[in-house]
Structure formats: structure tokens, C-alpha cells
Short mmCIF file of N, CA and C in Angstrom, two decimals:
data_model
loop_
_atom_site.label_atom_id
_atom_site.label_comp_id
_atom_site.label_asym_id
_atom_site.label_seq_id
_atom_site.Cartn_x
_atom_site.Cartn_y
_atom_site.Cartn_z
N MET A 1 -14.80 4.25 -10.97
CA MET A 1 -14.99 4.08 -9.54
C MET A 1 -16.46 3.84 -9.20
N ASP A 2 -17.36 4.67 -9.74
CA ASP A 2 -18.77 4.51 -9.44
C ASP A 2 -19.31 3.20 -10.01
N ALA A 3 -18.79 2.76 -11.14
CA ALA A 3 -19.24 1.49 -11.73
C ALA A 3 -18.87 0.33 -10.81
N LEU A 4 -17.67 0.34 -10.28
CA LEU A 4 -17.24 -0.71 -9.36
C LEU A 4 -18.07 -0.65 -8.08
N LYS A 5 -18.32 0.55 -7.59
CA LYS A 5 -19.11 0.71 -6.37
C LYS A 5 -20.51 0.11 -6.55
N SER A 6 -21.13 0.35 -7.70
CA SER A 6 -22.47 -0.19 -7.92
C SER A 6 -22.44 -1.72 -8.05
N ILE A 7 -21.40 -2.26 -8.66
CA ILE A 7 -21.28 -3.72 -8.76
C ILE A 7 -21.18 -4.34 -7.37
N ILE A 8 -20.49 -3.67 -6.48
CA ILE A 8 -20.29 -4.17 -5.12
C ILE A 8 -21.55 -4.03 -4.28
N THR A 9 -22.29 -2.93 -4.44
CA THR A 9 -23.37 -2.63 -3.51
C THR A 9 -24.78 -2.96 -3.97
N GLU A 10 -25.03 -3.00 -5.26
CA GLU A 10 -26.40 -3.24 -5.73
C GLU A 10 -26.85 -4.66 -5.40
N SER A 11 -28.11 -4.82 -5.03
CA SER A 11 -28.63 -6.14 -4.67
C SER A 11 -28.95 -7.00 -5.89
N SER A 12 -29.09 -6.36 -7.04
CA SER A 12 -29.33 -7.12 -8.27
C SER A 12 -28.78 -6.34 -9.46
N PHE A 13 -28.70 -7.00 -10.60
CA PHE A 13 -28.29 -6.30 -11.81
C PHE A 13 -28.96 -6.94 -13.01
N GLU A 14 -28.97 -6.18 -14.09
CA GLU A 14 -29.68 -6.59 -15.29
C GLU A 14 -28.75 -7.35 -16.23
N ILE A 15 -29.24 -8.46 -16.75
CA ILE A 15 -28.52 -9.26 -17.73
C ILE A 15 -29.15 -8.99 -19.09
N ASN A 16 -28.32 -8.68 -20.05
CA ASN A 16 -28.81 -8.38 -21.40
C ASN A 16 -28.11 -9.30 -22.40
N GLU A 17 -28.56 -10.55 -22.43
CA GLU A 17 -27.99 -11.54 -23.34
C GLU A 17 -28.57 -11.36 -24.74
N LYS A 18 -27.83 -11.77 -25.71
CA LYS A 18 -28.34 -11.73 -27.08
C LYS A 18 -29.48 -12.74 -27.25
N TYR A 19 -30.51 -12.32 -27.98
CA TYR A 19 -31.64 -13.17 -28.34
C TYR A 19 -32.47 -13.64 -27.15
N VAL A 20 -32.30 -13.01 -26.01
CA VAL A 20 -33.06 -13.35 -24.80
C VAL A 20 -33.54 -12.03 -24.19
N PRO A 21 -34.76 -11.98 -23.72
CA PRO A 21 -35.22 -10.73 -23.08
C PRO A 21 -34.35 -10.38 -21.88
N LYS A 22 -34.17 -9.08 -21.66
CA LYS A 22 -33.42 -8.63 -20.48
C LYS A 22 -34.09 -9.20 -19.23
N HIS A 23 -33.26 -9.55 -18.26
CA HIS A 23 -33.80 -10.03 -17.00
C HIS A 23 -32.87 -9.65 -15.86
N GLU A 24 -33.43 -9.59 -14.67
CA GLU A 24 -32.68 -9.18 -13.50
C GLU A 24 -32.31 -10.41 -12.68
N VAL A 25 -31.09 -10.39 -12.13
CA VAL A 25 -30.61 -11.49 -11.30
C VAL A 25 -30.06 -10.93 -9.99
N GLU A 26 -30.05 -11.77 -8.99
CA GLU A 26 -29.50 -11.38 -7.69
C GLU A 26 -27.98 -11.19 -7.83
N ASN A 27 -27.48 -10.15 -7.20
CA ASN A 27 -26.05 -9.88 -7.21
C ASN A 27 -25.39 -10.66 -6.07
N VAL A 28 -24.62 -11.66 -6.42
CA VAL A 28 -23.88 -12.44 -5.44
C VAL A 28 -22.37 -12.28 -5.68
N VAL A 29 -22.00 -11.17 -6.27
CA VAL A 29 -20.61 -10.91 -6.66
C VAL A 29 -19.75 -10.59 -5.44
N ASN A 30 -18.60 -11.21 -5.38
CA ASN A 30 -17.53 -10.85 -4.45
C ASN A 30 -16.32 -10.54 -5.31
N ILE A 31 -15.65 -9.47 -5.02
CA ILE A 31 -14.53 -9.04 -5.86
C ILE A 31 -13.25 -8.96 -5.04
N MET A 32 -12.19 -9.50 -5.61
CA MET A 32 -10.86 -9.38 -5.03
C MET A 32 -9.98 -8.76 -6.10
N ILE A 33 -9.33 -7.66 -5.75
CA ILE A 33 -8.47 -6.96 -6.70
C ILE A 33 -7.03 -7.15 -6.24
N VAL A 34 -6.19 -7.65 -7.12
CA VAL A 34 -4.77 -7.82 -6.84
C VAL A 34 -4.02 -6.96 -7.84
N THR A 35 -3.15 -6.10 -7.34
CA THR A 35 -2.45 -5.18 -8.23
C THR A 35 -1.08 -4.82 -7.69
N ASN A 36 -0.22 -4.39 -8.59
CA ASN A 36 1.08 -3.83 -8.20
C ASN A 36 1.01 -2.31 -8.12
N ASN A 37 -0.12 -1.75 -8.50
CA ASN A 37 -0.30 -0.30 -8.48
C ASN A 37 -0.43 0.17 -7.03
N VAL A 38 0.33 1.17 -6.64
CA VAL A 38 0.31 1.67 -5.27
C VAL A 38 -1.06 2.27 -4.93
N TYR A 39 -1.66 2.98 -5.89
CA TYR A 39 -2.98 3.60 -5.69
C TYR A 39 -3.92 3.11 -6.80
N PRO A 40 -4.47 1.91 -6.66
CA PRO A 40 -5.24 1.30 -7.75
C PRO A 40 -6.62 1.91 -8.00
N LEU A 41 -7.19 2.56 -7.01
CA LEU A 41 -8.50 3.17 -7.18
C LEU A 41 -8.69 4.25 -6.13
N LYS A 42 -9.69 5.09 -6.34
CA LYS A 42 -9.98 6.14 -5.37
C LYS A 42 -10.85 5.55 -4.27
N ILE A 43 -10.49 5.88 -3.03
CA ILE A 43 -11.29 5.44 -1.89
C ILE A 43 -11.61 6.68 -1.06
N GLU A 44 -12.89 6.85 -0.78
CA GLU A 44 -13.33 7.99 0.02
C GLU A 44 -13.07 7.73 1.50
N ASN A 45 -12.95 8.79 2.26
CA ASN A 45 -12.70 8.70 3.69
C ASN A 45 -13.81 7.93 4.41
N SER A 46 -15.02 8.02 3.91
CA SER A 46 -16.17 7.37 4.56
C SER A 46 -16.42 5.95 4.04
N ASP A 47 -15.49 5.39 3.29
CA ASP A 47 -15.67 4.09 2.65
C ASP A 47 -16.00 2.98 3.65
N ARG A 48 -16.93 2.11 3.24
CA ARG A 48 -17.30 0.93 4.04
C ARG A 48 -17.21 -0.34 3.20
N ARG A 49 -16.56 -0.27 2.05
CA ARG A 49 -16.57 -1.40 1.12
C ARG A 49 -15.25 -2.15 1.00
N TYR A 50 -14.14 -1.44 1.06
CA TYR A 50 -12.86 -2.02 0.69
C TYR A 50 -12.00 -2.37 1.90
N VAL A 51 -11.42 -3.56 1.85
CA VAL A 51 -10.37 -3.96 2.78
C VAL A 51 -9.08 -3.89 1.97
N VAL A 52 -8.10 -3.15 2.44
CA VAL A 52 -6.84 -2.99 1.71
C VAL A 52 -5.72 -3.63 2.51
N CYS A 53 -5.08 -4.61 1.91
CA CYS A 53 -3.95 -5.30 2.54
C CYS A 53 -2.71 -5.08 1.68
N GLU A 54 -1.62 -4.83 2.33
CA GLU A 54 -0.36 -4.68 1.60
C GLU A 54 0.49 -5.91 1.85
N CYS A 55 1.02 -6.48 0.80
CA CYS A 55 1.87 -7.66 0.91
C CYS A 55 3.33 -7.25 0.88
N SER A 56 4.12 -7.98 1.61
CA SER A 56 5.55 -7.71 1.65
C SER A 56 6.19 -8.00 0.29
N PRO A 57 7.08 -7.13 -0.15
CA PRO A 57 7.77 -7.37 -1.42
C PRO A 57 9.02 -8.25 -1.27
N VAL A 58 9.23 -8.83 -0.09
CA VAL A 58 10.48 -9.53 0.19
C VAL A 58 10.76 -10.67 -0.80
N HIS A 59 9.73 -11.31 -1.33
CA HIS A 59 9.94 -12.42 -2.27
C HIS A 59 9.61 -12.05 -3.71
N ARG A 60 9.49 -10.76 -3.98
CA ARG A 60 9.18 -10.32 -5.34
C ARG A 60 10.24 -10.85 -6.31
N GLY A 61 9.79 -11.53 -7.35
CA GLY A 61 10.70 -12.04 -8.37
C GLY A 61 11.42 -13.32 -7.98
N ASP A 62 11.13 -13.87 -6.80
CA ASP A 62 11.82 -15.06 -6.30
C ASP A 62 11.08 -16.32 -6.77
N LEU A 63 11.39 -16.75 -7.99
CA LEU A 63 10.70 -17.88 -8.60
C LEU A 63 10.85 -19.16 -7.76
N ALA A 64 12.02 -19.39 -7.20
CA ALA A 64 12.25 -20.60 -6.39
C ALA A 64 11.32 -20.62 -5.18
N TYR A 65 11.16 -19.48 -4.53
CA TYR A 65 10.27 -19.39 -3.36
C TYR A 65 8.84 -19.76 -3.75
N PHE A 66 8.33 -19.15 -4.83
CA PHE A 66 6.95 -19.38 -5.22
C PHE A 66 6.74 -20.78 -5.79
N THR A 67 7.75 -21.35 -6.41
CA THR A 67 7.66 -22.73 -6.89
C THR A 67 7.52 -23.67 -5.70
N THR A 68 8.35 -23.48 -4.69
CA THR A 68 8.28 -24.30 -3.47
C THR A 68 6.92 -24.12 -2.79
N LEU A 69 6.47 -22.87 -2.71
CA LEU A 69 5.17 -22.59 -2.10
C LEU A 69 4.04 -23.31 -2.84
N CYS A 70 4.00 -23.17 -4.15
CA CYS A 70 2.95 -23.82 -4.95
C CYS A 70 3.02 -25.34 -4.84
N ASN A 71 4.22 -25.89 -4.80
CA ASN A 71 4.38 -27.34 -4.69
C ASN A 71 3.92 -27.87 -3.33
N SER A 72 3.85 -26.99 -2.33
CA SER A 72 3.40 -27.41 -1.00
C SER A 72 1.89 -27.54 -0.91
N PHE A 73 1.18 -27.08 -1.92
CA PHE A 73 -0.29 -27.15 -1.92
C PHE A 73 -0.74 -28.54 -2.37
N ASP A 74 -0.54 -29.51 -1.48
CA ASP A 74 -0.92 -30.88 -1.78
C ASP A 74 -2.21 -31.24 -1.03
N GLU A 75 -2.61 -32.49 -1.09
CA GLU A 75 -3.87 -32.91 -0.46
C GLU A 75 -3.86 -32.65 1.05
N ASP A 76 -2.74 -32.91 1.72
CA ASP A 76 -2.64 -32.64 3.16
C ASP A 76 -2.84 -31.15 3.46
N PHE A 77 -2.25 -30.31 2.64
CA PHE A 77 -2.40 -28.86 2.82
C PHE A 77 -3.88 -28.49 2.78
N TYR A 78 -4.58 -28.94 1.74
CA TYR A 78 -6.00 -28.58 1.59
C TYR A 78 -6.86 -29.19 2.68
N ASN A 79 -6.54 -30.40 3.13
CA ASN A 79 -7.28 -31.00 4.25
C ASN A 79 -7.08 -30.18 5.52
N ASN A 80 -5.86 -29.76 5.77
CA ASN A 80 -5.59 -28.92 6.94
C ASN A 80 -6.26 -27.56 6.82
N LEU A 81 -6.27 -27.02 5.62
CA LEU A 81 -6.89 -25.71 5.41
C LEU A 81 -8.39 -25.77 5.67
N ILE A 82 -9.06 -26.78 5.15
CA ILE A 82 -10.50 -26.90 5.37
C ILE A 82 -10.80 -27.16 6.84
N THR A 83 -9.96 -27.95 7.50
CA THR A 83 -10.14 -28.17 8.94
C THR A 83 -10.00 -26.87 9.70
N PHE A 84 -9.00 -26.08 9.35
CA PHE A 84 -8.80 -24.78 9.99
C PHE A 84 -10.05 -23.92 9.85
N PHE A 85 -10.57 -23.80 8.63
CA PHE A 85 -11.73 -22.93 8.41
C PHE A 85 -13.00 -23.49 9.05
N MET A 86 -13.16 -24.79 9.04
CA MET A 86 -14.38 -25.38 9.60
C MET A 86 -14.40 -25.35 11.13
N THR A 87 -13.24 -25.25 11.77
CA THR A 87 -13.18 -25.24 13.23
C THR A 87 -12.90 -23.86 13.80
N ARG A 88 -12.70 -22.88 12.96
CA ARG A 88 -12.41 -21.51 13.41
C ARG A 88 -13.67 -20.89 14.01
N ASP A 89 -13.51 -20.26 15.17
CA ASP A 89 -14.63 -19.59 15.82
C ASP A 89 -14.88 -18.25 15.14
N ILE A 90 -16.02 -18.13 14.48
CA ILE A 90 -16.37 -16.87 13.81
C ILE A 90 -17.61 -16.24 14.45
N SER A 91 -17.93 -16.66 15.67
CA SER A 91 -19.13 -16.15 16.33
C SER A 91 -19.06 -14.64 16.57
N GLN A 92 -17.88 -14.09 16.68
CA GLN A 92 -17.74 -12.65 16.91
C GLN A 92 -17.44 -11.88 15.63
N PHE A 93 -17.40 -12.57 14.51
CA PHE A 93 -17.08 -11.92 13.24
C PHE A 93 -18.21 -11.00 12.81
N ASN A 94 -17.85 -9.79 12.41
CA ASN A 94 -18.81 -8.82 11.90
C ASN A 94 -18.32 -8.36 10.53
N PRO A 95 -18.98 -8.80 9.45
CA PRO A 95 -18.50 -8.44 8.11
C PRO A 95 -18.59 -6.95 7.81
N ARG A 96 -19.30 -6.21 8.64
CA ARG A 96 -19.41 -4.75 8.43
C ARG A 96 -18.30 -3.99 9.15
N ASN A 97 -17.51 -4.69 9.94
CA ASN A 97 -16.41 -4.07 10.65
C ASN A 97 -15.16 -4.13 9.77
N ILE A 98 -15.05 -3.16 8.86
CA ILE A 98 -13.96 -3.15 7.89
C ILE A 98 -12.72 -2.54 8.54
N PRO A 99 -11.61 -3.26 8.56
CA PRO A 99 -10.40 -2.72 9.20
C PRO A 99 -9.82 -1.54 8.42
N MET A 100 -9.31 -0.57 9.16
CA MET A 100 -8.63 0.58 8.57
C MET A 100 -7.13 0.30 8.68
N THR A 101 -6.53 -0.08 7.57
CA THR A 101 -5.10 -0.37 7.54
C THR A 101 -4.32 0.86 7.10
N GLN A 102 -3.03 0.85 7.31
CA GLN A 102 -2.20 1.96 6.85
C GLN A 102 -2.26 2.07 5.33
N ALA A 103 -2.29 0.94 4.65
CA ALA A 103 -2.37 0.95 3.18
C ALA A 103 -3.66 1.63 2.72
N LYS A 104 -4.75 1.36 3.40
CA LYS A 104 -6.03 2.01 3.05
C LYS A 104 -5.96 3.50 3.34
N LYS A 105 -5.38 3.88 4.47
CA LYS A 105 -5.22 5.31 4.79
C LYS A 105 -4.42 6.02 3.71
N ASP A 106 -3.37 5.36 3.23
CA ASP A 106 -2.52 5.96 2.18
C ASP A 106 -3.31 6.17 0.90
N ILE A 107 -4.15 5.21 0.53
CA ILE A 107 -4.96 5.35 -0.69
C ILE A 107 -6.00 6.44 -0.52
N ILE A 108 -6.62 6.50 0.65
CA ILE A 108 -7.60 7.56 0.92
C ILE A 108 -6.93 8.93 0.80
N LYS A 109 -5.75 9.06 1.38
CA LYS A 109 -5.02 10.34 1.32
C LYS A 109 -4.69 10.70 -0.13
N ALA A 110 -4.26 9.72 -0.91
CA ALA A 110 -3.92 9.97 -2.32
C ALA A 110 -5.16 10.25 -3.16
N SER A 111 -6.33 9.83 -2.68
CA SER A 111 -7.57 10.01 -3.43
C SER A 111 -8.18 11.40 -3.27
N VAL A 112 -7.72 12.14 -2.29
CA VAL A 112 -8.28 13.47 -2.03
C VAL A 112 -7.91 14.40 -3.17
N SER A 113 -8.90 15.10 -3.68
CA SER A 113 -8.68 16.05 -4.77
C SER A 113 -7.82 17.21 -4.27
N PRO A 114 -6.84 17.65 -5.05
CA PRO A 114 -5.96 18.74 -4.61
C PRO A 114 -6.66 20.09 -4.56
N VAL A 115 -7.86 20.17 -5.12
CA VAL A 115 -8.58 21.45 -5.14
C VAL A 115 -9.37 21.63 -3.88
#
């Protein structure tokens, strides 16, 4: 948990390549975790790092659904997607305003030590 936290929050990290002196680089890492685990990691009540979204299981195992979905990702889809993102008003967006979802509340509750 602490290792992941430092990867997310540190402004730089050290690279230790073979046959090259150690050097520091800017941390531009963005991480997305996708899992089937109900409680994939511990999250503290005061967390400001993680956005937790729960996906519906309604199409779990439905190969035909996902095949159709993947086949719909054609040039028109991507053109429409880029148009959507380029014209979306994000003037009020605050990346520090992390939503508290029910899924995140559940993980926080499960993360509390029983002692």
C-alpha cells in the first residue's frame, strides 16, 4: 500500500538502470487499476488519491456483447470521441475534488483494522 502511495504522490523517482549512473526523473505516472477483487487495496478514511468506480456485472461473461462493443470502435467512434472530449466544458473541473462513491466507502470500511 505505501509503495503504491509513494508512486502516486512523489514528484520524482530514481531510475537505476544497469551500466548507467542512477538518476532522478519527473514522476508523470497515472495509474488505473482494474480488478475483480471486491477489496483490492486498503484505503484510509482521509484518502485523497483514489477514485473507486464499480461496474455493473450485467454483461459478465457475455462474449457476444463485448465482441459487438469492440467491433463498434471504428474510425467514426474515435472521431466522435475526440470531438466529445475537445468540446467538453471542463472550466469547473477540479482534479482535487475526488468523489466519494459507495464502492469507495465499502473499501474504506473493509480497510479498518478490527483492533
